[in-house]
Coordinates of C-alpha atoms in Angstrom, one line a residue:
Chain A
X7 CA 21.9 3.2 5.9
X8 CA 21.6 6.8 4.3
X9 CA 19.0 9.4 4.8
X10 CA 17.2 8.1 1.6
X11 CA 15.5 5.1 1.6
X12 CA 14.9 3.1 -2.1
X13 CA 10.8 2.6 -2.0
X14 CA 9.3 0.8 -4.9
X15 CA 5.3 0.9 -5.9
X16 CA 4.6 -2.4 -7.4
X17 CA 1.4 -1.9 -9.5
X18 CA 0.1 -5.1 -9.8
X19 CA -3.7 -4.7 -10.1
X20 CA -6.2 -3.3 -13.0
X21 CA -6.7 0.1 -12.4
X22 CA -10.7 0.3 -12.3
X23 CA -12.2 -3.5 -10.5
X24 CA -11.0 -2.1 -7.0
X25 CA -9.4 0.8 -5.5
X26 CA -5.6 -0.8 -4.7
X27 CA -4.7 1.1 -7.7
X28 CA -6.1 4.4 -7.6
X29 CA -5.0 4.5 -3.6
X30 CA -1.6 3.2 -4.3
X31 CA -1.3 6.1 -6.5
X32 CA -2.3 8.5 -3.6
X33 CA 0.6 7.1 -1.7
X34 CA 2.7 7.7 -4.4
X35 CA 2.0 11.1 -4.7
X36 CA 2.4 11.9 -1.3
X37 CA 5.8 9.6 -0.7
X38 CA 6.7 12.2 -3.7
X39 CA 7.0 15.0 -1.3
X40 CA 9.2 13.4 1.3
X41 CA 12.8 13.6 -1.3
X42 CA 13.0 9.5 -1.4
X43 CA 14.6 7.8 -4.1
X44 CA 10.9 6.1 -5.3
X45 CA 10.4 4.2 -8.2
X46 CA 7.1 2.8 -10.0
X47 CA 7.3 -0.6 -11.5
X48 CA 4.2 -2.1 -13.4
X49 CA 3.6 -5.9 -13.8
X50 CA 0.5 -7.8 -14.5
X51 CA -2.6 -6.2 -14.8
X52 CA -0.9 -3.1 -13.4
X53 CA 0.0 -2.2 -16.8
X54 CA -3.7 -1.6 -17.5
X55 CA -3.3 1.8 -15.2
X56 CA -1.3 3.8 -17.4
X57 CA -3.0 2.4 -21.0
X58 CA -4.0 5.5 -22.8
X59 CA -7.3 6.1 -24.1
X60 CA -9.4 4.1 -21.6
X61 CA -12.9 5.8 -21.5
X62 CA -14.2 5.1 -17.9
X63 CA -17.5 7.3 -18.6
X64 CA -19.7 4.3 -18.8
X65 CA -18.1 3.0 -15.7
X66 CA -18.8 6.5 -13.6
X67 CA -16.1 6.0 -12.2
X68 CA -13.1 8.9 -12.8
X69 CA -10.3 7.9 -14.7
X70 CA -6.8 8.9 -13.4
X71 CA -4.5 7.4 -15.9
X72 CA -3.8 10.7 -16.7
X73 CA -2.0 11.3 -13.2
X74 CA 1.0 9.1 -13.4
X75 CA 1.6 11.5 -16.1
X76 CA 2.2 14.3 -13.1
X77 CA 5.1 12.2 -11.4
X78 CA 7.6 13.8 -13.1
X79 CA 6.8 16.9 -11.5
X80 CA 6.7 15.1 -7.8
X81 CA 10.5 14.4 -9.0
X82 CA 9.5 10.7 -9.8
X83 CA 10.8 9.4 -12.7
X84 CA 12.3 6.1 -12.9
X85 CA 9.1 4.3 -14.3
X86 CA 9.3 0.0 -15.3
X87 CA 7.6 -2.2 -16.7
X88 CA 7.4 -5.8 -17.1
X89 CA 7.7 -6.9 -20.6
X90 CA 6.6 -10.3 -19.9
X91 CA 3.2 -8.4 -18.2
X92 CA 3.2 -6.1 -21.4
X93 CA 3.7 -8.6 -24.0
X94 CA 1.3 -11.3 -23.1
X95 CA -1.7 -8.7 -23.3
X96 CA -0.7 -7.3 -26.5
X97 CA 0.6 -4.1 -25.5
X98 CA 3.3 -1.8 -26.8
X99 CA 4.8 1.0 -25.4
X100 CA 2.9 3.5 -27.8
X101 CA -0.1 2.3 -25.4
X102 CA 0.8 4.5 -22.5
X103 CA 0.5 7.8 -21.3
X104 CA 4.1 7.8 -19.9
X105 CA 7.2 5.9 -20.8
X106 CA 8.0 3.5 -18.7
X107 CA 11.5 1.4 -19.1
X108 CA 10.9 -2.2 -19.9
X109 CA 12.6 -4.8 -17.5
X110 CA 12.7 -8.5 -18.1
X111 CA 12.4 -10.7 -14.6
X112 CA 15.7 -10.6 -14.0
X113 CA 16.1 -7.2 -13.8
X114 CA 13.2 -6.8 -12.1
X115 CA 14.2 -8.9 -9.2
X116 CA 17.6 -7.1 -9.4
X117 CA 15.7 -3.8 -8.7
X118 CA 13.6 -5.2 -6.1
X119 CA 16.3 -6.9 -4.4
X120 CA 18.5 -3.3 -3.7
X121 CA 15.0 -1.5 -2.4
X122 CA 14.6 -0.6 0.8
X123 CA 10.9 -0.8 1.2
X124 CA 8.3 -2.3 -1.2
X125 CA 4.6 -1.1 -1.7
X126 CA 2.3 -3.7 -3.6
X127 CA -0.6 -2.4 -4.8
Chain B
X8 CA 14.4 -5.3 14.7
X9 CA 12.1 -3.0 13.8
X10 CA 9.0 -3.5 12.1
X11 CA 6.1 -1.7 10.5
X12 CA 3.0 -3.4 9.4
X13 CA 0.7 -2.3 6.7
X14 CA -2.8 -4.0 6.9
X15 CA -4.7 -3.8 3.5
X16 CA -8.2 -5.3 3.7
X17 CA -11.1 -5.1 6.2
X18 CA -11.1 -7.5 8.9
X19 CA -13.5 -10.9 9.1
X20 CA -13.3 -10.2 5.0
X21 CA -10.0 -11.0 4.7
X22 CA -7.3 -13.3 6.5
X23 CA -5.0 -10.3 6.3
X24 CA -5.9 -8.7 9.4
X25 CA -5.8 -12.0 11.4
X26 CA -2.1 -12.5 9.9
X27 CA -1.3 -9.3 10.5
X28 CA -1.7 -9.3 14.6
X29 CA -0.6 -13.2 14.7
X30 CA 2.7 -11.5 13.3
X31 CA 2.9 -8.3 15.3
X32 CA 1.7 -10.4 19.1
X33 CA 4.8 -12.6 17.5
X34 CA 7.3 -9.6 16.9
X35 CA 6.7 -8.6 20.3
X36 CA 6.7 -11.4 21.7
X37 CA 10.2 -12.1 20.6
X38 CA 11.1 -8.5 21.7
X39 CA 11.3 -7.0 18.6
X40 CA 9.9 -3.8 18.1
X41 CA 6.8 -2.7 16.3
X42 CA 7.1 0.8 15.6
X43 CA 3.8 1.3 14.1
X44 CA 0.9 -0.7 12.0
X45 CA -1.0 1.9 9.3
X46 CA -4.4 0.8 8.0
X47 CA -5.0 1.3 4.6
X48 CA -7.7 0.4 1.9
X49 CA -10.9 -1.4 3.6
X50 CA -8.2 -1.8 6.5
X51 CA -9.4 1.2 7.6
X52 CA -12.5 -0.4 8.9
X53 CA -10.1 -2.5 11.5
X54 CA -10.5 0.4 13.8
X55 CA -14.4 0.6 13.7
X56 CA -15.7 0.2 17.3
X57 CA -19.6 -0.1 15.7
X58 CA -18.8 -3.9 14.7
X59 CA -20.8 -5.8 16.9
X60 CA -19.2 -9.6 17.3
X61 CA -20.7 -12.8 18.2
X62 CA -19.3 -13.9 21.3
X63 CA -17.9 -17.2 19.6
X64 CA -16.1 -15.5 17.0
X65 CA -13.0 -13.3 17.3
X66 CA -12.9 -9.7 18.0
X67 CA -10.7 -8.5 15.7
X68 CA -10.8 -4.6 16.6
X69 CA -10.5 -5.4 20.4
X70 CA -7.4 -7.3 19.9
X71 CA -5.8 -4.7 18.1
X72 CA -6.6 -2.2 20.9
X73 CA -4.8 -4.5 23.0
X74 CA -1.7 -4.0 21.0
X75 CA -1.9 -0.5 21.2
X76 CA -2.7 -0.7 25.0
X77 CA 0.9 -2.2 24.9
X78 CA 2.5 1.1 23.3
X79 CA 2.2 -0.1 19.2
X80 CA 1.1 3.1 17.6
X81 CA -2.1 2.6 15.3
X82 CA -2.7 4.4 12.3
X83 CA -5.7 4.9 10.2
X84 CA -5.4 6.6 7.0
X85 CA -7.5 10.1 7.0
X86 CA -8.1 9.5 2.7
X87 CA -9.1 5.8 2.8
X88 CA -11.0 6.6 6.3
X89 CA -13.4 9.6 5.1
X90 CA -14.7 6.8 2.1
X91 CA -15.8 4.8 4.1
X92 CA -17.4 6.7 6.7
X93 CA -14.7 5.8 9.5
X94 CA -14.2 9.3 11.8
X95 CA -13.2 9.9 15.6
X96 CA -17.1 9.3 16.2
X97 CA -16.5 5.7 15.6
X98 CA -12.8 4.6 16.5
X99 CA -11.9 2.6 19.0
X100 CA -9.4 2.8 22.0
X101 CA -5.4 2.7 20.8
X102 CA -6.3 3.6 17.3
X103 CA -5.6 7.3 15.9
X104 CA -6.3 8.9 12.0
X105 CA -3.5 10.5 10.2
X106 CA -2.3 10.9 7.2
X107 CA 0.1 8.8 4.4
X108 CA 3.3 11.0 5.5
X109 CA 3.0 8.7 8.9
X110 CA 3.1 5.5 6.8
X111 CA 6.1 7.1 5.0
X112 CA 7.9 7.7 8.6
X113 CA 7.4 3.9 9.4
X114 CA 8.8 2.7 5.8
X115 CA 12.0 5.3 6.3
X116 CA 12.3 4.1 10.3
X117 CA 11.5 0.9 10.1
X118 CA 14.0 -1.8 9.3
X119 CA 11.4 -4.1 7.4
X120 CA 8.2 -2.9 6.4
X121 CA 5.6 -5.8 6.3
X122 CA 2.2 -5.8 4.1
X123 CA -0.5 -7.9 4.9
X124 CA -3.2 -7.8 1.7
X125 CA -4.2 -8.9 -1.0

């Protein structure tokens, strides 16, 4: 095994009806400082934490959509998507704040299947 | 082999706790190793010695300080911790606060990282 492990972030859930989401993200920001070869991948309602142009002010609740926009500069930049996840609710990739490759299932289970470690959230 | 175990909701809440010690008492039992179990999300509140169990019931926060009594090394997140008002006032025997870079350790050490959640 090398010295750098493959971790993937799975982002499953919407970003704002519980905290797996905005605490995955913490991980991810602080796996960003260890020099592992992490990836993000967004499926289901997951794709909902990097829509642009939510306004969480009636909420009261802070949105931090704008933070996966940071990643680059933690040296995290392969970003997925799932296009079945992306397509069914009507969204585009002009509906993001980053840019995020789009995977079919396949691929997706390709990816998944050479990681190391996977982090649902 | 070695494991870590990530437990993701709070305990009598959520089955994920309970799974989470049927697998690691398991592990051990068939002498793999557990090299740690991190508490994250409302599994923070797994380490909370306040809880006060009915006697018919399982106690879900003793049982883990049994494991650690054993050597497994019990993490609570520090970030996830401070929300919900869990501190070194209120944690019980075998359990310890850190931070996320100890959950990274266990994902690079580990040979399988397991999540128990939602």
């Amino acid at each position: 095994m090398s010295d750098v492990s493959k971790i993937m972030f799975v982002m499953r859930k919407a970003p704002y009806g519980t905290i797996y989401s905005f605490e995955g993200l913490e991980t991810v920001l602080i796996m960003g400082a260890y020099e592992q070869d992490v990836s993000l991948l967004f499926v289901d309602d997951g794709v909902y934490s990097i829509k642009k142009g939510t306004d969480t002010t009636p909420l009261g609740i802070k949105n931090f959509s704008p933070t996966f926009r940071v990643l680059e500069g933690y040296d995290i930049e392969k970003l997925y998507i799932d296009k079945e996840s992306m397509d069914s609710r009507g969204l585009t990739l002009d509906d993001f704040v980053v840019e995020p490759e789009v995977l079919d299932k396949e691929q997706i289970a390709k990816l998944m299947e050479e990681q190391d470690v996977l982090f649902p959230f | 082999m070695k494991f870590a175990v990530l437990v993701q909701e709070g305990p009598y809440h959520h089955q994920s706790s309970d799974s989470a010690y049927q697998f690691v008492t398991a592990a051990m039992d068939k002498r793999h190793e557990i090299i740690g179990v991190f508490f994250y999300h409302d599994g923070v509140i797994n380490s909370s010695k306040l809880a006060d169990i009915q006697a018919d019931d399982r106690n879900i926060t003793k049982r883990w300080s049994e494991v650690g009594e054993k050597g497994v090394d019990l993490v609570v997140c520090i970030a996830a911790a401070k929300r919900r008002g869990i501190n070194d006032d209120v944690l019980a025997p075998g359990f310890r606060i850190s931070g996320l870079g100890q959950l990274t350790e266990m994902a690079i050490k580990s040979d399988r990282l397991v999540t128990f959640g939602a």
